[in-house]
mmCIF file of C-alpha atoms and ligand atoms in Angstrom:
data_model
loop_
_atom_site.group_PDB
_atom_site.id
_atom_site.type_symbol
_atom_site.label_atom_id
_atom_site.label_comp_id
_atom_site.label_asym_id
_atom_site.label_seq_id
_atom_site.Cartn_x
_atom_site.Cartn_y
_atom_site.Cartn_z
ATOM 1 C CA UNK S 1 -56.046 23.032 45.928
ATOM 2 C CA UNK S 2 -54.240 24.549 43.283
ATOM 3 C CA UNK S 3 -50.344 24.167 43.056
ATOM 4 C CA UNK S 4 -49.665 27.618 42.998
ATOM 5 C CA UNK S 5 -51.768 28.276 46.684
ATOM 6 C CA UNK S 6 -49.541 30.296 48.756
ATOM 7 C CA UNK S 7 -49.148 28.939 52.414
ATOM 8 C CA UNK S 8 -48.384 31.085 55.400
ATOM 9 C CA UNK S 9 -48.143 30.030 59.088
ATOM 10 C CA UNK S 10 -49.538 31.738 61.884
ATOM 11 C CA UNK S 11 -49.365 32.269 64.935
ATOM 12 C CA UNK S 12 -52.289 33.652 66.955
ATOM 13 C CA UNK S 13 -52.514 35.386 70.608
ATOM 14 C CA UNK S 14 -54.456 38.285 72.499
ATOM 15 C CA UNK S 15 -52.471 40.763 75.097
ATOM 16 C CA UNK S 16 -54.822 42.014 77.427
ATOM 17 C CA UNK S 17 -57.534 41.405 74.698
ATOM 18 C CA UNK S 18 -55.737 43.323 71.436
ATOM 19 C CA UNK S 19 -54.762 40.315 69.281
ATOM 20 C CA UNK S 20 -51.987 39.944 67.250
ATOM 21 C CA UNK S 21 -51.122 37.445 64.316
ATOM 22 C CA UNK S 22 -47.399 36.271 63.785
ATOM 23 C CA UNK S 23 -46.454 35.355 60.224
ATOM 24 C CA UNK S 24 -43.746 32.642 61.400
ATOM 25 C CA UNK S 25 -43.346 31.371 57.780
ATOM 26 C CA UNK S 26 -44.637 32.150 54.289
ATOM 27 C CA UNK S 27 -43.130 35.917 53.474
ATOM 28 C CA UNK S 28 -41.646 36.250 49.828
ATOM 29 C CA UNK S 29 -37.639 35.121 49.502
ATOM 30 C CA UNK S 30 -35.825 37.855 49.379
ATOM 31 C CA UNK S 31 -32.548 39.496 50.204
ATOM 32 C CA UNK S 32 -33.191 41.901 51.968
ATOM 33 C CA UNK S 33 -32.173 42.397 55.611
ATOM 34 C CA UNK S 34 -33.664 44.548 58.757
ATOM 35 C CA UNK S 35 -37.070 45.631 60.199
ATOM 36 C CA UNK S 36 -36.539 49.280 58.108
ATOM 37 C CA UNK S 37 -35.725 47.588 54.740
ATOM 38 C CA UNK S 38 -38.519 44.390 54.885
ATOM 39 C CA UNK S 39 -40.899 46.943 56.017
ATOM 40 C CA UNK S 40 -40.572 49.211 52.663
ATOM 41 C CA UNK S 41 -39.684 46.536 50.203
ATOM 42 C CA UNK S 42 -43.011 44.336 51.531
ATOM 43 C CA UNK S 43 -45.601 47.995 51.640
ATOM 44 C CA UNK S 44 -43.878 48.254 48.306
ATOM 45 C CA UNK S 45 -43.833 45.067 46.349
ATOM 46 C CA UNK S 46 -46.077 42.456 48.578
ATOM 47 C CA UNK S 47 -49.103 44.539 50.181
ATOM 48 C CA UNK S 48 -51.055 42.027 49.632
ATOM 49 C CA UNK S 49 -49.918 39.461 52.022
ATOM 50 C CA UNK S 50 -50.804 42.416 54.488
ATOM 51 C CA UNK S 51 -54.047 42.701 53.446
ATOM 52 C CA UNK S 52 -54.958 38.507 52.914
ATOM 53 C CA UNK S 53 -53.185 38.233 56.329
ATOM 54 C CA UNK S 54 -55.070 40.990 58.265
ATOM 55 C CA UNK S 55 -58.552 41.800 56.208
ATOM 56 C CA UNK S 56 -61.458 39.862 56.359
ATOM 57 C CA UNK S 57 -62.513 36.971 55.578
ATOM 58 C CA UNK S 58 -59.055 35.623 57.517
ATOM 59 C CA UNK S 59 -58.388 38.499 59.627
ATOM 60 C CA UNK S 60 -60.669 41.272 61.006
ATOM 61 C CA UNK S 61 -60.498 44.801 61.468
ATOM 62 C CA UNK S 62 -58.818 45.184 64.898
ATOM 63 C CA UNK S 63 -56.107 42.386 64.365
ATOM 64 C CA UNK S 64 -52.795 43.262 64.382
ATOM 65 C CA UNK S 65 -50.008 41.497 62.066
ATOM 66 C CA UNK S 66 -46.857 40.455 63.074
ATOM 67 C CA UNK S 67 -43.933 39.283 60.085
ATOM 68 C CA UNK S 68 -41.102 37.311 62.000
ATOM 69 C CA UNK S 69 -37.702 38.184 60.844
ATOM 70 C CA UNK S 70 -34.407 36.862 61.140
ATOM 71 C CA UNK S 71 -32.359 39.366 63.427
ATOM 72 C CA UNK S 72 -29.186 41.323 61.538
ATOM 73 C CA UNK S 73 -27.253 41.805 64.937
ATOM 74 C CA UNK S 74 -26.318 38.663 66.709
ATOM 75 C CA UNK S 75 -27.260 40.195 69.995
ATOM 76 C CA UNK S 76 -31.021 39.866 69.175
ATOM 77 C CA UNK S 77 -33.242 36.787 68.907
ATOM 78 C CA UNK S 78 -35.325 38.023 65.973
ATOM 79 C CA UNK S 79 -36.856 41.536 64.098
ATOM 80 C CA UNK S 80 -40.326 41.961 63.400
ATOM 81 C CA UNK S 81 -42.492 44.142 61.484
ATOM 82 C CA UNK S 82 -46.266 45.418 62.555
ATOM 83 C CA UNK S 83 -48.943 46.097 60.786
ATOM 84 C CA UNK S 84 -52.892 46.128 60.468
ATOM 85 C CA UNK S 85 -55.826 46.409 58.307
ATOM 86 C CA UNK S 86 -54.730 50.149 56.899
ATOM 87 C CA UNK S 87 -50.934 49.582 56.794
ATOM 88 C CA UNK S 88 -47.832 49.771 58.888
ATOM 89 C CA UNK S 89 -46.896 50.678 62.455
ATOM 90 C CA UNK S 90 -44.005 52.102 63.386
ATOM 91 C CA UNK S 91 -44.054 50.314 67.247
ATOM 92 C CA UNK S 92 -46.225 47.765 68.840
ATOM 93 C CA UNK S 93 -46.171 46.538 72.403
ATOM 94 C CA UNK S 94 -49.182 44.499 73.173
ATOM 95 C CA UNK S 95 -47.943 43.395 70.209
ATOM 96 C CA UNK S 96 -43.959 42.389 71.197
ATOM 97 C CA UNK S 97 -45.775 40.705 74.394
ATOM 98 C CA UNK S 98 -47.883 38.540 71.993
ATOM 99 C CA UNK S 99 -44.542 37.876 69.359
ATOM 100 C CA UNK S 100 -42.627 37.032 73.104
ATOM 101 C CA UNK S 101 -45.399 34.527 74.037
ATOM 102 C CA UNK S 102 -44.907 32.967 70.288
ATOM 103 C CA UNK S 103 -41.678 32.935 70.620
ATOM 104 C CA UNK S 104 -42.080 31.198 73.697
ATOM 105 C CA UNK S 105 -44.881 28.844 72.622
ATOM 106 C CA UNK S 106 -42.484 27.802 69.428
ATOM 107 C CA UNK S 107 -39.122 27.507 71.467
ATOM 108 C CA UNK S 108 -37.362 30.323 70.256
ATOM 109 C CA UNK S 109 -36.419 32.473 73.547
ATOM 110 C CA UNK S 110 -33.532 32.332 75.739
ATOM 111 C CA UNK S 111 -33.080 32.576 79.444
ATOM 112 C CA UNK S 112 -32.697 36.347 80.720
ATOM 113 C CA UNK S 113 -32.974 39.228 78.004
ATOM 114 C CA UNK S 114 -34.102 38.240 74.313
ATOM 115 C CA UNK S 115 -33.860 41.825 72.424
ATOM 116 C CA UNK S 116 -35.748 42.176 69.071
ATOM 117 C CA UNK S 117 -35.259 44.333 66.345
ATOM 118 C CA UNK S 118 -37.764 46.318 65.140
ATOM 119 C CA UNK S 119 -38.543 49.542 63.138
ATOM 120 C CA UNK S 120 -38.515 52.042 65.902
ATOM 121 C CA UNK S 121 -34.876 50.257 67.759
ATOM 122 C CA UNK S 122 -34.251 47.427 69.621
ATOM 123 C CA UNK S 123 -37.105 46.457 72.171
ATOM 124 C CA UNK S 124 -35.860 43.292 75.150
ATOM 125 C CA UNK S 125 -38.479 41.465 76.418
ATOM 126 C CA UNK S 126 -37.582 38.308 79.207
ATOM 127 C CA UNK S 127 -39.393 34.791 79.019
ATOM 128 C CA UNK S 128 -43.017 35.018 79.897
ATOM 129 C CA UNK S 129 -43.958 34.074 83.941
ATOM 130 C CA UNK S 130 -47.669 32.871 83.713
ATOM 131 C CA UNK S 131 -48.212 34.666 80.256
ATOM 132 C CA UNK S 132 -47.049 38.300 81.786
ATOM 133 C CA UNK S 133 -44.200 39.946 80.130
ATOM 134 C CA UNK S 134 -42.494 43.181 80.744
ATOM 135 C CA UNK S 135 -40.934 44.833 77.360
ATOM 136 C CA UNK S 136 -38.113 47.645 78.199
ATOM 137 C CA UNK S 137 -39.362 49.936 75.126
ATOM 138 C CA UNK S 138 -37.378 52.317 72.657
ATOM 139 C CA UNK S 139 -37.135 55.967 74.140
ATOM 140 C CA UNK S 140 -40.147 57.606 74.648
ATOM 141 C CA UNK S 141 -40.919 61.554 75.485
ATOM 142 C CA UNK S 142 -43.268 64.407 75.099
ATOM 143 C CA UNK S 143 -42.436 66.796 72.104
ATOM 144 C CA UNK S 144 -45.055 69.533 72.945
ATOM 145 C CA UNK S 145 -47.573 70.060 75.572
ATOM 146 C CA UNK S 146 -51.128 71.246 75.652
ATOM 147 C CA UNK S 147 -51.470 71.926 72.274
ATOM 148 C CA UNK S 148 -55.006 73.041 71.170
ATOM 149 C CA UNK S 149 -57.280 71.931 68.045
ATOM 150 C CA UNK S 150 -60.302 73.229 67.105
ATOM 151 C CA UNK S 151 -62.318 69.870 66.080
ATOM 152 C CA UNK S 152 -65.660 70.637 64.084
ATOM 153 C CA UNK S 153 -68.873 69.494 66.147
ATOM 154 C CA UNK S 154 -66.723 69.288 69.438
ATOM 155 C CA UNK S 155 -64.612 72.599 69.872
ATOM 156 C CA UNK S 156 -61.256 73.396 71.259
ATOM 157 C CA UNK S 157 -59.357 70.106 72.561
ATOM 158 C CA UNK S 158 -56.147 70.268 74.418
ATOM 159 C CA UNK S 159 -53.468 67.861 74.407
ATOM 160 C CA UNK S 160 -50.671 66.433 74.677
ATOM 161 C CA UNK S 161 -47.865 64.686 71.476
ATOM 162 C CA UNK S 162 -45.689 62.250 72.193
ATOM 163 C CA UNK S 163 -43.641 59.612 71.123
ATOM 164 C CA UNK S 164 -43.516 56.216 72.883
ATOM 165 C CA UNK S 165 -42.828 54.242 69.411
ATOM 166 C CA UNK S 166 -45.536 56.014 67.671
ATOM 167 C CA UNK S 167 -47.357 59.455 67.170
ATOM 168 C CA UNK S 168 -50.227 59.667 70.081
ATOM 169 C CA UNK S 169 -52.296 63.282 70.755
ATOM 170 C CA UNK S 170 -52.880 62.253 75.010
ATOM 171 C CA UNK S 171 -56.262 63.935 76.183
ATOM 172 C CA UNK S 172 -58.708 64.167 78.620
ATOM 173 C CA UNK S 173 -61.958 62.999 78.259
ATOM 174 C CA UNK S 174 -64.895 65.153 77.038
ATOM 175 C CA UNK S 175 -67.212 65.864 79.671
ATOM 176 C CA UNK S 176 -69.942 64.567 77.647
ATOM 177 C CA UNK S 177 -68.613 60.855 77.451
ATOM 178 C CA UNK S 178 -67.428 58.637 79.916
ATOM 179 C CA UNK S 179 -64.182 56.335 78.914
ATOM 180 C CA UNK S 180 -66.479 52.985 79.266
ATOM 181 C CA UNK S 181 -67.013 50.450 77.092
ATOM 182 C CA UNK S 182 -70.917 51.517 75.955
ATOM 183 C CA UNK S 183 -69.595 54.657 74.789
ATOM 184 C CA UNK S 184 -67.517 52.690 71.965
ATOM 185 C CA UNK S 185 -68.745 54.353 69.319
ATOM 186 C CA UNK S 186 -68.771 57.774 70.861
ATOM 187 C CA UNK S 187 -65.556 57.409 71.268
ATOM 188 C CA UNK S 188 -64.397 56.460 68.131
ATOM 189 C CA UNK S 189 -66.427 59.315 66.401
ATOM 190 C CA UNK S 190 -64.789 61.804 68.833
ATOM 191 C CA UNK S 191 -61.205 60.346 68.534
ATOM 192 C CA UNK S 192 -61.524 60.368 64.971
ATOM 193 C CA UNK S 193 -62.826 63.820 64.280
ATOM 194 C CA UNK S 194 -59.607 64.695 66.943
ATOM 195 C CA UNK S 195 -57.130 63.371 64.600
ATOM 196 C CA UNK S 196 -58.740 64.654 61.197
ATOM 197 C CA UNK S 197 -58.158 68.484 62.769
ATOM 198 C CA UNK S 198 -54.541 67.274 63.973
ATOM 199 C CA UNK S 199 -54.290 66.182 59.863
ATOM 200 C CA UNK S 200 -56.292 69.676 58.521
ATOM 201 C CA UNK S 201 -54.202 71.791 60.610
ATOM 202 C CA UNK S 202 -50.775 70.366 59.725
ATOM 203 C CA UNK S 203 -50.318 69.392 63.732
ATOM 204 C CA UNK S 204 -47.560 66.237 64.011
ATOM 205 C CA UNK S 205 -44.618 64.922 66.053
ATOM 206 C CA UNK S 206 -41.002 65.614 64.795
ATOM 207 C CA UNK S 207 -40.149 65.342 61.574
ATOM 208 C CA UNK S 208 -43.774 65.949 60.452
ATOM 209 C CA UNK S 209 -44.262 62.368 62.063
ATOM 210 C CA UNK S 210 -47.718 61.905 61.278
ATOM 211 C CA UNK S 211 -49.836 61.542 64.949
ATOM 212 C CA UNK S 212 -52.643 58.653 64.100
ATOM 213 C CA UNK S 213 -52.896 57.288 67.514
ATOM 214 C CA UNK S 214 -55.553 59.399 69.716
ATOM 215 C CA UNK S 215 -55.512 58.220 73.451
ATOM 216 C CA UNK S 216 -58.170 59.829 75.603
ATOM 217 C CA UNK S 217 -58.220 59.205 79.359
ATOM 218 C CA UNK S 218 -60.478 58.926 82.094
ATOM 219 C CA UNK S 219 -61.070 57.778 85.579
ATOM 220 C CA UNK S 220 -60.205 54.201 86.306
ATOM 221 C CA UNK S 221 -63.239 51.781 87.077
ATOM 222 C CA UNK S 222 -61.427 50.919 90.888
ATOM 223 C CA UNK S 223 -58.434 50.976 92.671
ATOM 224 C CA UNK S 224 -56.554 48.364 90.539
ATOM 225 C CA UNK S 225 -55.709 50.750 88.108
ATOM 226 C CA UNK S 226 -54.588 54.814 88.255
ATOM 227 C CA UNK S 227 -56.157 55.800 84.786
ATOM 228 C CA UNK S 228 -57.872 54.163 81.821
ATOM 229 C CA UNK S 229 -58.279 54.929 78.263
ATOM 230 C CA UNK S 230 -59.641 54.411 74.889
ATOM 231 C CA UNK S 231 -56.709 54.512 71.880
ATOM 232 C CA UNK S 232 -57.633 55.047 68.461
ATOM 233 C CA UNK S 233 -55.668 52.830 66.408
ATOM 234 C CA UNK S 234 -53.980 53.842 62.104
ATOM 235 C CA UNK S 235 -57.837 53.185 60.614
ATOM 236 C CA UNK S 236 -61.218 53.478 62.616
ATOM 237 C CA UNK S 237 -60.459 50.978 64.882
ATOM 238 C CA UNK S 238 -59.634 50.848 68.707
ATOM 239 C CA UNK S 239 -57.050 49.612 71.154
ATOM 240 C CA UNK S 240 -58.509 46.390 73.005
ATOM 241 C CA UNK S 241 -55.913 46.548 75.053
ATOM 242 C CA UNK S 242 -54.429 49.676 77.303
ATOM 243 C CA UNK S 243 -51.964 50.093 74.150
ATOM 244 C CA UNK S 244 -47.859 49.598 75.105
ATOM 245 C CA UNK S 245 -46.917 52.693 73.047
ATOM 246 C CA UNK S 246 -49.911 54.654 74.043
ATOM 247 C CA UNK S 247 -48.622 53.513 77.604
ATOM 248 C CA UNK S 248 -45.619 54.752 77.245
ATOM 249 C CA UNK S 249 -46.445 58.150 75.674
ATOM 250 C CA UNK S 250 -48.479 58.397 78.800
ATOM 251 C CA UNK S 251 -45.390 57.521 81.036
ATOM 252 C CA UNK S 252 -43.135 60.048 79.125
ATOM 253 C CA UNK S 253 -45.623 62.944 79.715
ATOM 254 C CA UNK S 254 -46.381 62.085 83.370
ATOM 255 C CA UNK S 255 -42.747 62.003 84.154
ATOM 256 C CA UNK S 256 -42.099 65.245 82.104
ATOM 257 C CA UNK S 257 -44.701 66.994 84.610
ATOM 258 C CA UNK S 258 -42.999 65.514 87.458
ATOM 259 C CA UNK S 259 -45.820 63.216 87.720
ATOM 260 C CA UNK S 260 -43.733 59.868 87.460
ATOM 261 C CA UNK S 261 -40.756 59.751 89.543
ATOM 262 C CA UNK S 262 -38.475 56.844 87.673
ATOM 263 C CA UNK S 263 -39.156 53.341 89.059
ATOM 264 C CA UNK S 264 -42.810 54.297 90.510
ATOM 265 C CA UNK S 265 -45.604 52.008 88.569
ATOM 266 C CA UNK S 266 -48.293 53.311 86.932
ATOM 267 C CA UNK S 267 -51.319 50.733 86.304
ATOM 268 C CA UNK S 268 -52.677 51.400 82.998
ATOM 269 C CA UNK S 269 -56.308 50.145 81.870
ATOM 270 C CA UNK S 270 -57.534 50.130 78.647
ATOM 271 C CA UNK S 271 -61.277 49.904 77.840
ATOM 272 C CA UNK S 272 -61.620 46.054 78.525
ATOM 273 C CA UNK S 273 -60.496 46.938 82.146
ATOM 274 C CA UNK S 274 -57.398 45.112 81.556
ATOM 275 C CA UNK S 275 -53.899 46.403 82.579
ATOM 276 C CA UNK S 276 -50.553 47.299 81.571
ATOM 277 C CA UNK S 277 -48.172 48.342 84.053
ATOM 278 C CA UNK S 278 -45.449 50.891 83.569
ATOM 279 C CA UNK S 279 -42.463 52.271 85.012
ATOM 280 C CA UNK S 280 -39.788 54.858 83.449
ATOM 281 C CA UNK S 281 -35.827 55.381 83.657
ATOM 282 C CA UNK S 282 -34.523 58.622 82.730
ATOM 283 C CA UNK S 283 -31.587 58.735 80.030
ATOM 284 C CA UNK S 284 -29.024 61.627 79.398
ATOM 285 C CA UNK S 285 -30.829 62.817 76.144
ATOM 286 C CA UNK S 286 -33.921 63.600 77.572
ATOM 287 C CA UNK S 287 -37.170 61.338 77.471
ATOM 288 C CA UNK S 288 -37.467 58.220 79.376
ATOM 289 C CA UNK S 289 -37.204 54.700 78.829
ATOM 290 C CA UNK S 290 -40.538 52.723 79.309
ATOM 291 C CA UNK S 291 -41.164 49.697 80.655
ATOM 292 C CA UNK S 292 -44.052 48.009 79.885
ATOM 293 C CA UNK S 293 -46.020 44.827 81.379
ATOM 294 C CA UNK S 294 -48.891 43.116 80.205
ATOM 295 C CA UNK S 295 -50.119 39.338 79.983
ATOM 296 C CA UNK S 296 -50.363 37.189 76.420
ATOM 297 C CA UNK S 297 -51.972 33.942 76.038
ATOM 298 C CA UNK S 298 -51.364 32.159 72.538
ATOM 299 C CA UNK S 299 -54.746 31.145 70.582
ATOM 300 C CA UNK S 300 -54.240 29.350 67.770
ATOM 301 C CA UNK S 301 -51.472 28.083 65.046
ATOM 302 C CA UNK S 302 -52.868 27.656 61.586
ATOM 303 C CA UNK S 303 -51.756 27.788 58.310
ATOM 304 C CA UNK S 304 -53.064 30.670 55.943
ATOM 305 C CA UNK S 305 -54.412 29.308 52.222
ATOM 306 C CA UNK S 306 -54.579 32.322 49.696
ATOM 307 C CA UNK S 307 -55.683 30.494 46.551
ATOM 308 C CA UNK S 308 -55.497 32.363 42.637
ATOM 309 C CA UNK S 309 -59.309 31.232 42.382
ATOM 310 C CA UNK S 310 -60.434 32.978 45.660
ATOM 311 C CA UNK S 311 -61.680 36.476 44.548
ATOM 312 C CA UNK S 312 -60.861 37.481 48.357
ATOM 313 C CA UNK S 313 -57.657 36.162 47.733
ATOM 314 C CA UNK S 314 -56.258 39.350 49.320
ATOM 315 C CA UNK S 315 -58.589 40.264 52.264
ATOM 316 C CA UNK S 316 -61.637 42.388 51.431
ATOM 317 C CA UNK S 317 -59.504 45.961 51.562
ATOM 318 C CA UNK S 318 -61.728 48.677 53.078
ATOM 319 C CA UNK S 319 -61.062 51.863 50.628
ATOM 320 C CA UNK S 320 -62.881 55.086 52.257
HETATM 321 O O1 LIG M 401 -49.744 48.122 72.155
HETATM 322 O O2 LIG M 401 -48.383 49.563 71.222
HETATM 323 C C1 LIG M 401 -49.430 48.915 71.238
HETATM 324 C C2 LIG M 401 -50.355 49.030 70.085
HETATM 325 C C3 LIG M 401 -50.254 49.893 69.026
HETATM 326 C C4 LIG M 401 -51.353 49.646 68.201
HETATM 327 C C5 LIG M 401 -52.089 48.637 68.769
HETATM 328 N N1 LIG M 401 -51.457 48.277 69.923
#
């Protein structure tokens, strides 16, 4: 192996099926400090360890990256930076419950509350019991209901936007497909042509926060769960897991209708059939907080090669 092969350590785990890959050593020295600031100076100057980390032939299409950071405010144990296959997210929470059971797994948490920096504010998550964590998320809340698209091939959709640490459009089902695991692509096709009519007709959250999280609902498979759902990820791919924002964009509108009263849970499946659980306090500004539980198991640690020689060096990059 050549001298100049770069080396970066991983750490691997699943949450509720959705897996997510820690970068616990390997990103490019430099001084620069905070979730905001590595975030733009490594989509600006070091894509590539994005793509080699998260594209094929070393990652796949629905893995989710994680880059470890070194916390700026002593009262947090670390900040971290998402991303996946097509670029950046904002939040991630089946991805902070698999960074807490790497943190765990390496020896990095603290008794009680461990609070992480990351993009969208500080998120605490506690030492995992059995793999399960519960993540108290940033503030979450509905910024316009029932708002209608016209989607091509599918007609007018209503929905739902909301923020619970990223841009989701909430919907019900189409009549015409069942939120189950055999309609995967079905899904995806509808979800997709969803958010291309959010895009064409210039429909966002605040701040023209772009909405590229779809999350359609439908009627849980039994009595474990009150709802489950299918969530378009940034890209063509889905949620494998019940999705923590998507979760808590869900909690935010169901206690805006009066749905959620704060402190009652809400079981959340995704389209595995696996569950997050939820539960909201209000806050004086409006919006809720979320909490968020799911369970984590670690699969692997591994060290990443990328060698000069390797013309997929960089991950094969999809380009539409
Ligand atoms: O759990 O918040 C989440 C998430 C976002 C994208 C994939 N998972």
């Amino acid at each position: 192996m050549s001298d100049e092969t770069k080396k970066i350590k991983v750490v691997d785990s699943h949450t509720a099926g959705e897996p997510t890959r820690v970068v616990v050593e390997g990103l490019p020295e430099a001084d620069v400090a905070g979730p905001v600031a590595w975030r733009d100076f490594l989509s600006e100057e070091h894509d590539w360890l994005r793509t080699a980390v998260a594209c094929e032939p070393r990652g796949h299409e629905a893995m989710v990256g994680a880059y470890l950071l070194e916390p700026t405010r002593a009262d947090c144990v670390a900040g971290v930076v998402f991303f996946n296959n097509v670029g950046y997210l904002h939040g991630c929470l089946h991805g902070t419950i698999g960074l807490t059971v790497t943190l765990a797994h390496l020896g990095r948490l603290s008794n009680g509350d461990n609070r992480i920096e990351t993009p969208t504010g500080i998120v605490t998550v506690r030492p995992p019991e059995d793999g399960w964590v519960e993540v108290q998320n940033v503030r979450s809340w509905r910024y316009a209901e029932a708002v209608s698209v016209e989607v091509p091939e599918w007609g007018v959709v209503h929905g739902d936007v909301a923020w619970g640490g990223n841009w989701f459009f909430l919907i019900e089902a189409p009549d015409t497909i069942e939120v189950n695991f055999e309609n995967l692509p079905q899904l995806t096709d509808f979800t997709c042509a969803v958010r291309d009519a959010l895009n064409a007709n210039g429909i966002t959250g605040a701040a023209k926060g772009e909405i590229d999280h779809i999350e359609v609902f439908g009627p849980p498979a039994d009595n474990q769960a009150d709802s489950k759902n299918f969530v378009l990820c940034p890209g063509r791919e889905y949620d494998r897991s019940p999705c923590g924002t998507g979760t808590s964009a869900k909690l935010a509108c169901l206690h805006a209708s009066g749905k959620l009263q704060p402190g009652q849970i809400w079981r959340q499946a995704g389209i595995l059939n696996t569950l997050f659980e939820g539960s909201v306090e209000e806050v004086p500004e409006g919006g809720v907080i979320p909490t968020v539980k799911g369970r984590a198991f670690v699969t692997a640690q591994a060290e990443l090669y990328i060698q000069p020689s390797d013309p997929f060096a960089y991950g094969i990059v999809y380009s539409p």
